Coordinates of C-alpha atoms and ligand atoms in Angstrom, one line a residue:
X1 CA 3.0 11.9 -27.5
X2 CA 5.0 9.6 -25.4
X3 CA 3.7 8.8 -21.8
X4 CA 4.7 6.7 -18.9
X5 CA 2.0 6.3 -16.0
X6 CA 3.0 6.6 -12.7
X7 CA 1.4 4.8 -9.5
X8 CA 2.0 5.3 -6.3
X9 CA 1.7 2.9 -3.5
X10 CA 0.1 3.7 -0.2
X11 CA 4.0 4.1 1.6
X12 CA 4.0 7.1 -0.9
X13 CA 1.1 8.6 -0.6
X14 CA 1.6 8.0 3.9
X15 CA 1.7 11.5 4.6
X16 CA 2.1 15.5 3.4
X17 CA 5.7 15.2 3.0
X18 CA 5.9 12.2 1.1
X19 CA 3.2 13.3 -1.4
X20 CA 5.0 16.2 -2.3
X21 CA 8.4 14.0 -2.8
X22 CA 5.9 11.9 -5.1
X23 CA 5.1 14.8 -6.7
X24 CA 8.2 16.1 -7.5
X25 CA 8.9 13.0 -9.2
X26 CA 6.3 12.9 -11.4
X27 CA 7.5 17.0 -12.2
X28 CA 10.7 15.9 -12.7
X29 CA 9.8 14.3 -16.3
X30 CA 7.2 15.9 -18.7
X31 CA 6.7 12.3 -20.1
X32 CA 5.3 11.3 -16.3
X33 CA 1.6 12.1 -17.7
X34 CA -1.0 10.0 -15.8
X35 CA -1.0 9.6 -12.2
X36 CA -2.5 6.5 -10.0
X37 CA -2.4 6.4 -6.1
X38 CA -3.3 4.3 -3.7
X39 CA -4.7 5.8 -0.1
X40 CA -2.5 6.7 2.1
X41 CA -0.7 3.7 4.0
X42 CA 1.8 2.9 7.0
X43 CA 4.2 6.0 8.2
X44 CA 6.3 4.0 10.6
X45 CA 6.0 0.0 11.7
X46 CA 2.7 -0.6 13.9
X47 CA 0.7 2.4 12.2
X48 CA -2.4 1.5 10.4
X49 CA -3.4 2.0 7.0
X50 CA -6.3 4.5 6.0
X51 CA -8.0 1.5 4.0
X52 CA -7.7 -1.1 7.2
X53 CA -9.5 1.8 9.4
X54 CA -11.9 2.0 6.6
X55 CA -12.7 -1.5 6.6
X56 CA -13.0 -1.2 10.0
X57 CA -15.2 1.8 10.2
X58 CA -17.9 -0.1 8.2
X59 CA -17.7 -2.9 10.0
X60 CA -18.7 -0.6 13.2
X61 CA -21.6 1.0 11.0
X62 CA -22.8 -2.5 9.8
X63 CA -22.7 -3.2 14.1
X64 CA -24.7 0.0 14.6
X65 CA -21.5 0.8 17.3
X66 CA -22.0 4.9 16.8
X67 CA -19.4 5.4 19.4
X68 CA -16.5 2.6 17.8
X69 CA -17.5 4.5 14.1
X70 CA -17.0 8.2 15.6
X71 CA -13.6 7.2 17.2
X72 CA -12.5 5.7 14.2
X73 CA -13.8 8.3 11.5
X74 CA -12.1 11.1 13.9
X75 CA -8.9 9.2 13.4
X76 CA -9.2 9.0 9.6
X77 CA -9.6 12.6 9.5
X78 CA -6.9 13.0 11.2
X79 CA -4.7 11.5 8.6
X80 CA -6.3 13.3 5.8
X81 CA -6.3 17.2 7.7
X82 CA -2.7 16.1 8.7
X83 CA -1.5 15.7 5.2
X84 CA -3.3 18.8 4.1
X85 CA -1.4 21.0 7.0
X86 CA 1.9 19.2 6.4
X87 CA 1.1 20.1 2.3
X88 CA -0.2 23.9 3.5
X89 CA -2.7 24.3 1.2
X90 CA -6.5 24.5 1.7
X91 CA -7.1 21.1 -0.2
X92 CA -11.1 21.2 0.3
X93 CA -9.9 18.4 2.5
X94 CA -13.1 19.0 5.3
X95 CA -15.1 18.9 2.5
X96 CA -14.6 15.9 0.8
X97 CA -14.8 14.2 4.3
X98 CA -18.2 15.4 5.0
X99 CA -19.4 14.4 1.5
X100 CA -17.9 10.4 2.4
X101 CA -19.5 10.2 5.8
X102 CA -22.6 11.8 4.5
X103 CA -22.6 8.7 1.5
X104 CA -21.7 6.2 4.1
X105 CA -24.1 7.1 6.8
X106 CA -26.8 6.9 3.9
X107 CA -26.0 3.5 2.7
X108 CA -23.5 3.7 -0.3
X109 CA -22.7 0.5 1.1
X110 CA -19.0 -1.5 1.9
X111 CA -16.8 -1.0 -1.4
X112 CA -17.3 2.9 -1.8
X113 CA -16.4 3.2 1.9
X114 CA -13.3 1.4 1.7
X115 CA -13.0 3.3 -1.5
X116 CA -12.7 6.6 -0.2
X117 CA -8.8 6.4 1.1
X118 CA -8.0 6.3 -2.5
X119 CA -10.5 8.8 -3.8
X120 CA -9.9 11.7 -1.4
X121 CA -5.8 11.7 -2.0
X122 CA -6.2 11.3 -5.6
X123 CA -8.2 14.8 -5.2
X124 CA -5.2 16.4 -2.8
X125 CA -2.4 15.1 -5.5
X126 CA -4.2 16.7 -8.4
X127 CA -4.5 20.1 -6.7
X128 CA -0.3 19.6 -5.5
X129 CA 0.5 18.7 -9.3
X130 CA -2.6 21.2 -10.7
X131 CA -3.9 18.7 -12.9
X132 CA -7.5 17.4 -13.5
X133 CA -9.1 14.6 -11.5
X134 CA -10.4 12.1 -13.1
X135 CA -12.7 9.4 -11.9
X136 CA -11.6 5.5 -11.8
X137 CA -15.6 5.1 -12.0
X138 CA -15.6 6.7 -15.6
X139 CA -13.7 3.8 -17.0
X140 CA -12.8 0.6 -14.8
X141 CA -16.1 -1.9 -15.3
X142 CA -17.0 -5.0 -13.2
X143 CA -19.4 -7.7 -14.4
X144 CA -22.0 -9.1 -12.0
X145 CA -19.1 -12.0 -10.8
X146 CA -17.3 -9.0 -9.7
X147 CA -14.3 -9.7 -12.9
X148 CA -12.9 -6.6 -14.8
X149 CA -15.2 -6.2 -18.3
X150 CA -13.3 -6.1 -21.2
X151 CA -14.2 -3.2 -22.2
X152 CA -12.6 -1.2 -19.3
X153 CA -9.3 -1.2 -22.3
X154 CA -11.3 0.4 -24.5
X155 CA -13.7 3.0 -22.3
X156 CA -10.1 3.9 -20.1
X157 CA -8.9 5.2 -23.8
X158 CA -11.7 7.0 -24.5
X159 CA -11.9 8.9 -21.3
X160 CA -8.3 9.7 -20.7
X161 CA -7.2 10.6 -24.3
X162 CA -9.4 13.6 -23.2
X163 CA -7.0 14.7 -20.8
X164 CA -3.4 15.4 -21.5
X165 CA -2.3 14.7 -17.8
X166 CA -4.6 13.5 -14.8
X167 CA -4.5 11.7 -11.7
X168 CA -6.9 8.6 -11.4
X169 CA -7.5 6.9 -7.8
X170 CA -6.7 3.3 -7.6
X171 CA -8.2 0.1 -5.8
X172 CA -12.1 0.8 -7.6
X173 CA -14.2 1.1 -10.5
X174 CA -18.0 0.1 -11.0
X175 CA -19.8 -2.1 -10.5
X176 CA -22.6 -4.3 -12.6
X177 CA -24.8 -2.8 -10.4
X178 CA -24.0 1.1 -10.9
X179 CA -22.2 0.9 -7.6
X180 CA -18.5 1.8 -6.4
X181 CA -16.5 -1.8 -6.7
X182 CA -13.3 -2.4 -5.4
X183 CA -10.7 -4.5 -6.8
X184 CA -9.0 -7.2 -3.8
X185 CA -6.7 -5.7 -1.7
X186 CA -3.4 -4.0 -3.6
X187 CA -5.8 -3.6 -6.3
X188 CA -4.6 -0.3 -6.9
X189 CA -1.4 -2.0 -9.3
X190 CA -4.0 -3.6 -11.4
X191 CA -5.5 0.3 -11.9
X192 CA -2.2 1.4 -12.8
X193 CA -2.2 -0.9 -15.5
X194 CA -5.5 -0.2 -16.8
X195 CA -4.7 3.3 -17.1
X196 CA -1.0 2.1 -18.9
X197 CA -2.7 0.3 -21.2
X198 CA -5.6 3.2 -21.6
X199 CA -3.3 5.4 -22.9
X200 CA -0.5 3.3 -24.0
X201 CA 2.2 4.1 -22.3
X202 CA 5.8 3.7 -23.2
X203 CA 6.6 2.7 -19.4
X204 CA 3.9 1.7 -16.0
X205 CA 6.3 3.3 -13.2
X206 CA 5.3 1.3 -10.0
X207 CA 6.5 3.9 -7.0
X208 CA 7.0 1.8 -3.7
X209 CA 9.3 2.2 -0.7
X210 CA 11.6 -0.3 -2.1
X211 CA 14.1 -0.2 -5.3
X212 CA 12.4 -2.7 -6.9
X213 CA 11.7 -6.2 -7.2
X214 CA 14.1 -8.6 -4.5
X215 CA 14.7 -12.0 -5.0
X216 CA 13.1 -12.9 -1.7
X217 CA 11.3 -10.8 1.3
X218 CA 14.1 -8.3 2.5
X219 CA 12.2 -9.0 5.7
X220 CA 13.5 -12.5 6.1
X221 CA 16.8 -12.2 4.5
X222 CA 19.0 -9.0 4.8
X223 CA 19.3 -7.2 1.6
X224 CA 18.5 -9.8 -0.6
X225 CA 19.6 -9.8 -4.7
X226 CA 17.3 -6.8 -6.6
X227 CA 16.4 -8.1 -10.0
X228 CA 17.0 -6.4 -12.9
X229 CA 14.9 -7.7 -15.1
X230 CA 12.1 -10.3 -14.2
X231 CA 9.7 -11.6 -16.8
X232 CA 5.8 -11.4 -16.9
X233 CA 5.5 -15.1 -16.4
X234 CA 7.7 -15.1 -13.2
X235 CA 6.1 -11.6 -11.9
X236 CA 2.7 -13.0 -12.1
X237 CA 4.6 -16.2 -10.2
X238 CA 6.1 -14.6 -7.4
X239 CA 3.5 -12.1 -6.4
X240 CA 1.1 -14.8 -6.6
X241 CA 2.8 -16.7 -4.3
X242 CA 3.0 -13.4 -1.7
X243 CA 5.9 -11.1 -3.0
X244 CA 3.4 -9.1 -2.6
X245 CA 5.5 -5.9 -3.9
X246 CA 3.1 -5.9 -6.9
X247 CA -0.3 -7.5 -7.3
X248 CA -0.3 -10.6 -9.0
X249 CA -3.1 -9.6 -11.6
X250 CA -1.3 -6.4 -12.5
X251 CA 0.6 -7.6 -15.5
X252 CA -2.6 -9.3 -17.6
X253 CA -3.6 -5.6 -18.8
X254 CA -0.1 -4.9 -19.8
X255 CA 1.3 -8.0 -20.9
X256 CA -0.6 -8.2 -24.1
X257 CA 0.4 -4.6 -25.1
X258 CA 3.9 -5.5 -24.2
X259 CA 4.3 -2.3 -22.1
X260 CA 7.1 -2.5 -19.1
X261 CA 6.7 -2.3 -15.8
X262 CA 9.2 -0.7 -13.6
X263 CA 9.5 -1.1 -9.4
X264 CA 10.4 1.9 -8.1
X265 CA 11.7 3.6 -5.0
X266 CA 9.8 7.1 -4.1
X267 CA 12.7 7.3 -1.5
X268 CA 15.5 6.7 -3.8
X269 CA 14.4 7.9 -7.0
X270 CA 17.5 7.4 -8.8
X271 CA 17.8 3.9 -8.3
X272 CA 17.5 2.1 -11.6
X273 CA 14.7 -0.7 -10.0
X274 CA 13.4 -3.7 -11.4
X275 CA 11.9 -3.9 -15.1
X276 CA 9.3 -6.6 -15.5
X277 CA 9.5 -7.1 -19.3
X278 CA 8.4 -10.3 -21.9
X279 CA 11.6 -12.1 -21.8
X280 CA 14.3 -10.7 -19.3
X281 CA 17.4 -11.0 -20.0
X282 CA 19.8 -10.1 -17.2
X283 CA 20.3 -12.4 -14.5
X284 CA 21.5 -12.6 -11.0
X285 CA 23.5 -15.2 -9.1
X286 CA 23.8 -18.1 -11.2
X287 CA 20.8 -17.8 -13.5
X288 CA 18.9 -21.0 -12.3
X289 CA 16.4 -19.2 -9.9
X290 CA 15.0 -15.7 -10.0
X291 CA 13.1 -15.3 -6.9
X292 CA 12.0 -17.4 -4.3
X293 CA 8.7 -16.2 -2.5
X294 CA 5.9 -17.8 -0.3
X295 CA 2.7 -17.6 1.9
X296 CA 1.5 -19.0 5.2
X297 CA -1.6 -20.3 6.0
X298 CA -2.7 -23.1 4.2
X299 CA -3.9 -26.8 4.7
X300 CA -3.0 -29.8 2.7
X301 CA -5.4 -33.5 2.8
X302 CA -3.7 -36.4 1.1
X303 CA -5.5 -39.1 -0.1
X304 CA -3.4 -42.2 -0.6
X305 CA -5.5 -45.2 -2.3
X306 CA -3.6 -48.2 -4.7
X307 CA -4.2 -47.8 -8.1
X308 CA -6.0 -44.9 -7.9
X309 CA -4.6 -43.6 -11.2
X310 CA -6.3 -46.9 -13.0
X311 CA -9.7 -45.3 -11.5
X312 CA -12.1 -43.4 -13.4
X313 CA -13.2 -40.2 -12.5
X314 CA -11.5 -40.7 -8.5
X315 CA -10.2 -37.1 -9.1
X316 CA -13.1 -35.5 -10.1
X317 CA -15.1 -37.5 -7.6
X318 CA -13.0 -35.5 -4.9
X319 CA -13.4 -32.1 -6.5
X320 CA -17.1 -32.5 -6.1
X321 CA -16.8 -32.5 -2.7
X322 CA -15.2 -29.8 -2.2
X323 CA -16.9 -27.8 -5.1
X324 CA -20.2 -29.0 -3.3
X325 CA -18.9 -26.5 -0.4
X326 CA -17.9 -23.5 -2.6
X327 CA -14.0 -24.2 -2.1
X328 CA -10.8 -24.0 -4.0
X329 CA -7.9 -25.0 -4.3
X330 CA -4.6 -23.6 -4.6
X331 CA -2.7 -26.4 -5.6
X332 CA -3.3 -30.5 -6.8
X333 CA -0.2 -32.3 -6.7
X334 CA -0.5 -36.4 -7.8
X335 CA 1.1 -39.1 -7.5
X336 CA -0.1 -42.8 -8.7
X337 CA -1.3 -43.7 -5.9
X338 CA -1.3 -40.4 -4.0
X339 CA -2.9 -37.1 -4.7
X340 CA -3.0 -33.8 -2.1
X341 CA -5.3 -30.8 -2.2
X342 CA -4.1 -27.5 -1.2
X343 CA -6.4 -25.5 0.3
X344 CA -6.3 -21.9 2.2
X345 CA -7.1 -22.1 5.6
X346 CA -9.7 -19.3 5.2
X347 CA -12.1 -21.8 3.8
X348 CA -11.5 -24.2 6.5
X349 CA -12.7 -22.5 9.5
X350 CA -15.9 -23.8 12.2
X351 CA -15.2 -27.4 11.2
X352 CA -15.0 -27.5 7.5
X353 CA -11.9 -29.7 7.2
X354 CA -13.6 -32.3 9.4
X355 CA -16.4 -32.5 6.8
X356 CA -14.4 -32.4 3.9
X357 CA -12.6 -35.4 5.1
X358 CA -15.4 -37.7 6.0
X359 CA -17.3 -36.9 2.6
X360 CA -13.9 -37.7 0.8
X361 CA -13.7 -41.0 2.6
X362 CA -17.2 -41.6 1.7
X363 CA -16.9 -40.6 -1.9
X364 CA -13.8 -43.0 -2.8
X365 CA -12.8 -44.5 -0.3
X366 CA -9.2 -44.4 0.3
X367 CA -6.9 -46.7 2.2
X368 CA -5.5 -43.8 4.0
X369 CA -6.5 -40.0 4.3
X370 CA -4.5 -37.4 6.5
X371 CA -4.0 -33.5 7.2
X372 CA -1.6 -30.8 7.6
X373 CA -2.6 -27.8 9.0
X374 CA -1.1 -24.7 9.1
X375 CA 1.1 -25.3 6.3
X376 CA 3.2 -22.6 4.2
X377 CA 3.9 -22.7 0.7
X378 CA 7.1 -21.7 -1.1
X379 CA 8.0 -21.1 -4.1
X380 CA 11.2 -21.1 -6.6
X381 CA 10.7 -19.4 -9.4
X382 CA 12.9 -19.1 -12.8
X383 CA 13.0 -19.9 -16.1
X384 CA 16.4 -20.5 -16.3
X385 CA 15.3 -24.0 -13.7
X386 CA 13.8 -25.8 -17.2
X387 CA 17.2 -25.8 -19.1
X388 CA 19.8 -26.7 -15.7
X389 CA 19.8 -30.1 -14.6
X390 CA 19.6 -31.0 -11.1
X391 CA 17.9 -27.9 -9.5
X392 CA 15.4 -30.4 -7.4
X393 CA 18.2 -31.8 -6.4
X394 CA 20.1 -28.6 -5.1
X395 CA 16.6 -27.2 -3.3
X396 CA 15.8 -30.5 -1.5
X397 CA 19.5 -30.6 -0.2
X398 CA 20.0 -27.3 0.7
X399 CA 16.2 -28.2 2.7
X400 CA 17.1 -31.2 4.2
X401 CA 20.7 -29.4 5.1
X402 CA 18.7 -26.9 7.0
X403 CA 16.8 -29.9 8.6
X404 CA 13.6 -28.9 7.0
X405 CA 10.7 -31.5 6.8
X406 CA 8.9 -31.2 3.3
X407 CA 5.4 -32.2 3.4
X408 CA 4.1 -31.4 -0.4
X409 CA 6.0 -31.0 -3.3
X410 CA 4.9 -29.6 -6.7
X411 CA 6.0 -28.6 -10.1
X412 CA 4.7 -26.8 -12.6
X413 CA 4.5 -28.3 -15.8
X414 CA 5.6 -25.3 -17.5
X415 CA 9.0 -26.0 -15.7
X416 CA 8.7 -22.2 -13.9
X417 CA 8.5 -23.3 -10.3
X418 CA 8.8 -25.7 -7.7
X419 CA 6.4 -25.5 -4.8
X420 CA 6.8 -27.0 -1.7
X421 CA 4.5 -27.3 1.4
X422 CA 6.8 -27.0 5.2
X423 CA 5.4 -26.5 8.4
X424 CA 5.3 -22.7 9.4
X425 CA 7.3 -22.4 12.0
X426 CA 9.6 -23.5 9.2
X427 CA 8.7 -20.8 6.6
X428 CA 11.7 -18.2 6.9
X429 CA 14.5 -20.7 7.1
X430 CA 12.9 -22.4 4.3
X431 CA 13.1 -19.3 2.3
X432 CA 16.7 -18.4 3.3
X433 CA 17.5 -22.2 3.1
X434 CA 16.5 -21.7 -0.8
X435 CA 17.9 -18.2 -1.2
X436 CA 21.6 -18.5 -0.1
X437 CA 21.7 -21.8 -2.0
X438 CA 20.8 -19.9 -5.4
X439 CA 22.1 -16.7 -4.4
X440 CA 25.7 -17.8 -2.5
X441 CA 27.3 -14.8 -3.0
X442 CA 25.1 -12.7 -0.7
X443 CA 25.8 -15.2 2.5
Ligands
ADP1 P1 2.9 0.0 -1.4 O1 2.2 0.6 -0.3 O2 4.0 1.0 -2.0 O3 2.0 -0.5 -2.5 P2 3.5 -2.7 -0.6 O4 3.6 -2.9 0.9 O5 2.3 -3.1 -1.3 O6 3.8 -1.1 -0.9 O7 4.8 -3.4 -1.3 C1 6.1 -3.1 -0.9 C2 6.6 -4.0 0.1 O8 6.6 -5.4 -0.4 C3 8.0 -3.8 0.5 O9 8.1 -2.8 1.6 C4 8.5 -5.2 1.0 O10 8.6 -5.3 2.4 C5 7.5 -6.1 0.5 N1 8.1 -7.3 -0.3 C6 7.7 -8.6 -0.1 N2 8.4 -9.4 -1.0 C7 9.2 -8.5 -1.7 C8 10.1 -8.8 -2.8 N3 10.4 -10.0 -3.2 N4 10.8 -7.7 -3.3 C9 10.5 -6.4 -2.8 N5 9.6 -6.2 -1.8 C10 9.0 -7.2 -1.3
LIG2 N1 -5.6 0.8 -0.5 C1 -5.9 -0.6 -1.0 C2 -5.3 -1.6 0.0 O1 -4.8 -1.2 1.0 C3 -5.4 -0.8 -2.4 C4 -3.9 -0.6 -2.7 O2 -3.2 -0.1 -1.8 O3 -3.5 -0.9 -3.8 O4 -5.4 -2.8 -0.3
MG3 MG1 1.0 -2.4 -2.9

């Protein structure tokens, strides 16, 4: 039987009301079989989400601060009795809390305590739809390196072939060690594509707050281009590179199965959204660039030394040292005399760059070594950009019209994206330098 999986973000799962809209979606279509949700996240701009207060609340166990853990488990109650009053049903929502703070004040450890934002609405949406519960732990498997086990495919089959409709929590699985894992944060996309590819769904409905996938941040440009259509390869581009609308590991379980993905809107359900397919067809503006996205937060070192492309092994000499200290690197753009390393500032911190630096010097010895802190990297993304001439050209101008310094520059040799590296204060005129060049229309 035909089935399409249906995940639900943390903006739909925020509060009573909203889960029962979410529901009535997934009634709305018999085909709407397997349910994945994500704990419940922001109601309004400046609230917090259930997982942050989670990860908060262990960090106030780990400090032994009883009074800091009390005030915040009181408030993650809150959230949970809330949505059961605002649903008006007796969910066994008192219950289920009791059972996590019981586990938690026992020692079940960091992952199943952030876990349980996930786990308890999974339970209340199952009772709302009155179909089976069925646990991510059954099926999702880590290896000791903490990377999804192969045969997670296979055992998420097996489980959930048993079940004609369930709802699954997202976000966790377990561990090598027996234990409750959690996946990084947004993980719950990557456990809607499990379960897609479990069953072998026809369609992976990703239900957000927004009608799908934009061609930049509509918080930095006003109502930016949706996409119709993007493909795998610039999905896994873009969210990388923090369109964070959809994790970035989300398509590998799909991809190979060649199932869909749709973004969208729990708000506006009858918006058509975005479809993240093989090769995508339809395109917006003038077809060079599908999306432009970007992060802050990074630091580039560039080593400058003549003829350091004649020299044997001066790369890897370099990625020893920073190897030796357990980092890496986001991205390595050369030149022949010239290489950089990109690297995220969370590695940095307590004096790190100034020791990468002087072992660098010391390991090869450049004529000249520098930094740039607190970069941002941005992204143009598109596979039309490979077949038009001249699309450096147009980025760098519409840059440099927009009096924006460029401190990094790399391309992808698989012709997908250009990256550059700009100072942050420069990051959102950057991005709607890029975006009105591509995408005139919407000025
Ligand atoms: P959810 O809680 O439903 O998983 P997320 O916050 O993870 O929602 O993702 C949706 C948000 O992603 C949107 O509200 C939007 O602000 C943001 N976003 C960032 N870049 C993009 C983009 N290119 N297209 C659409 N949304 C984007
Ligand atoms: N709740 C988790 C998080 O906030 C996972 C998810 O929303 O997908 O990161
Ligand atoms: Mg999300």
């Amino acid at each position: 039987m035909d089935c399409k999986v249906c995940k639900f973000g943390g903006t739909s799962m925020a509060d009573g009301n909203v889960i029962l809209r979410a529901a009535q979606i997934v009634r709305s279509e018999a085909d709407r079989r397997y349910v994945v949700v994500s704990a419940p996240g922001k109601r309004f701009s400046g609230d917090i989400k259930v997982t942050d207060l989670l990860y908060s609340l262990y960090d106030a166990y780990e400090q032994k601060d009883e009074a800091l853990f009390e005030e915040l488990w009181q408030k993650i109650s809150l959230r949970f009795l809330n949505i059961e009053r605002e649903i008006g049903r007796d969910l066994q929502v008192q219950a289920a809390l009791d059972e996590a703070k019981q586990e938690i004040l026992s020692g079940a450890g960091k992952d199943y305590c952030v876990s349980r934002g996930e786990f308890i609405v999974a339970h209340i949406v199952a009772a709302v739809l009155d179909v089976p519960f069925v646990d991510a732990t059954e099926f999702v498997r880590f290896d000791e390196h903490g990377l999804l086990k192969e045969e997670t495919f296979a055992l998420a089959s097996e489980t959930l072939k048993k079940y004609e409709r369930a709802v699954v929590p997202g976000f966790y699985g377990l561990g090598a060690d027996g234990k409750v894992k959690t996946f990084s944060r947004g993980g719950g996309d990557i456990s809607g594509a499990i379960v897609a590819r479990g069953v072998m769904a026809k369609l992976y409905e990703n239900w957000t707050d927004v009608s799908g996938f934009y061609a930049c941040d509509p918080r930095i440009v006003n109502s930016p281009c949706c996409m119709e259509e993007l493909s795998y390869a610039e999905l896994r581009e873009l969210s990388y590179m923090g369109a964070n609308v959809l994790h970035s590991e989300s398509i590998f379980p799909v991809r190979s199965a060649g199932i869909p993905i749709r973004i969208c809107n729990t708000f506006r359900p009858e918006d058509r959204g975005t479809y993240i397919v093989t090769a995508a067809k339809r395109r917006l503006g003038d077809g060079v660039v599908t999306g432009i996205a970007g992060k802050k937060g990074f630091t580039s070192i560039t080593i400058e030394k003549s003829m350091m492309n004649a020299e044997i092994g001066f790369v890897q000499k370099v990625l020893a040292v920073i190897g030796k200290h357990g980092i890496s690197f986001e991205h390595l753009p050369s030149g022949i005399d010239t290489m950089s390393l990109v690297i995220d500032n969370e590695f940095l911190r307590g004096g790190i760059l100034e020791a990468l630096v002087s072992e660098i010097k010391e390991a090869v010895s450049p004529d000249k070594i520098y930094t740039h802190e607190d970069i941002a990297m941005i992204a143009t993304v598109g596979h039309g950009m490979a077949k038009n001439v001249g699309t450096s050209a147009r980025l760098f101008k519409a840059l440099s019209e927009s009096g924006i310094n460029v401190n990094m520059i790399d391309q992808g040799s698989s012709e997908l994206n250009i990256i550059v590296g700009v100072e942050s204060k420069d990051y959102e005129s950057c991005i709607r330098a890029v975006y009105y060049e591509f995408f005139p229309a919407n000025e």
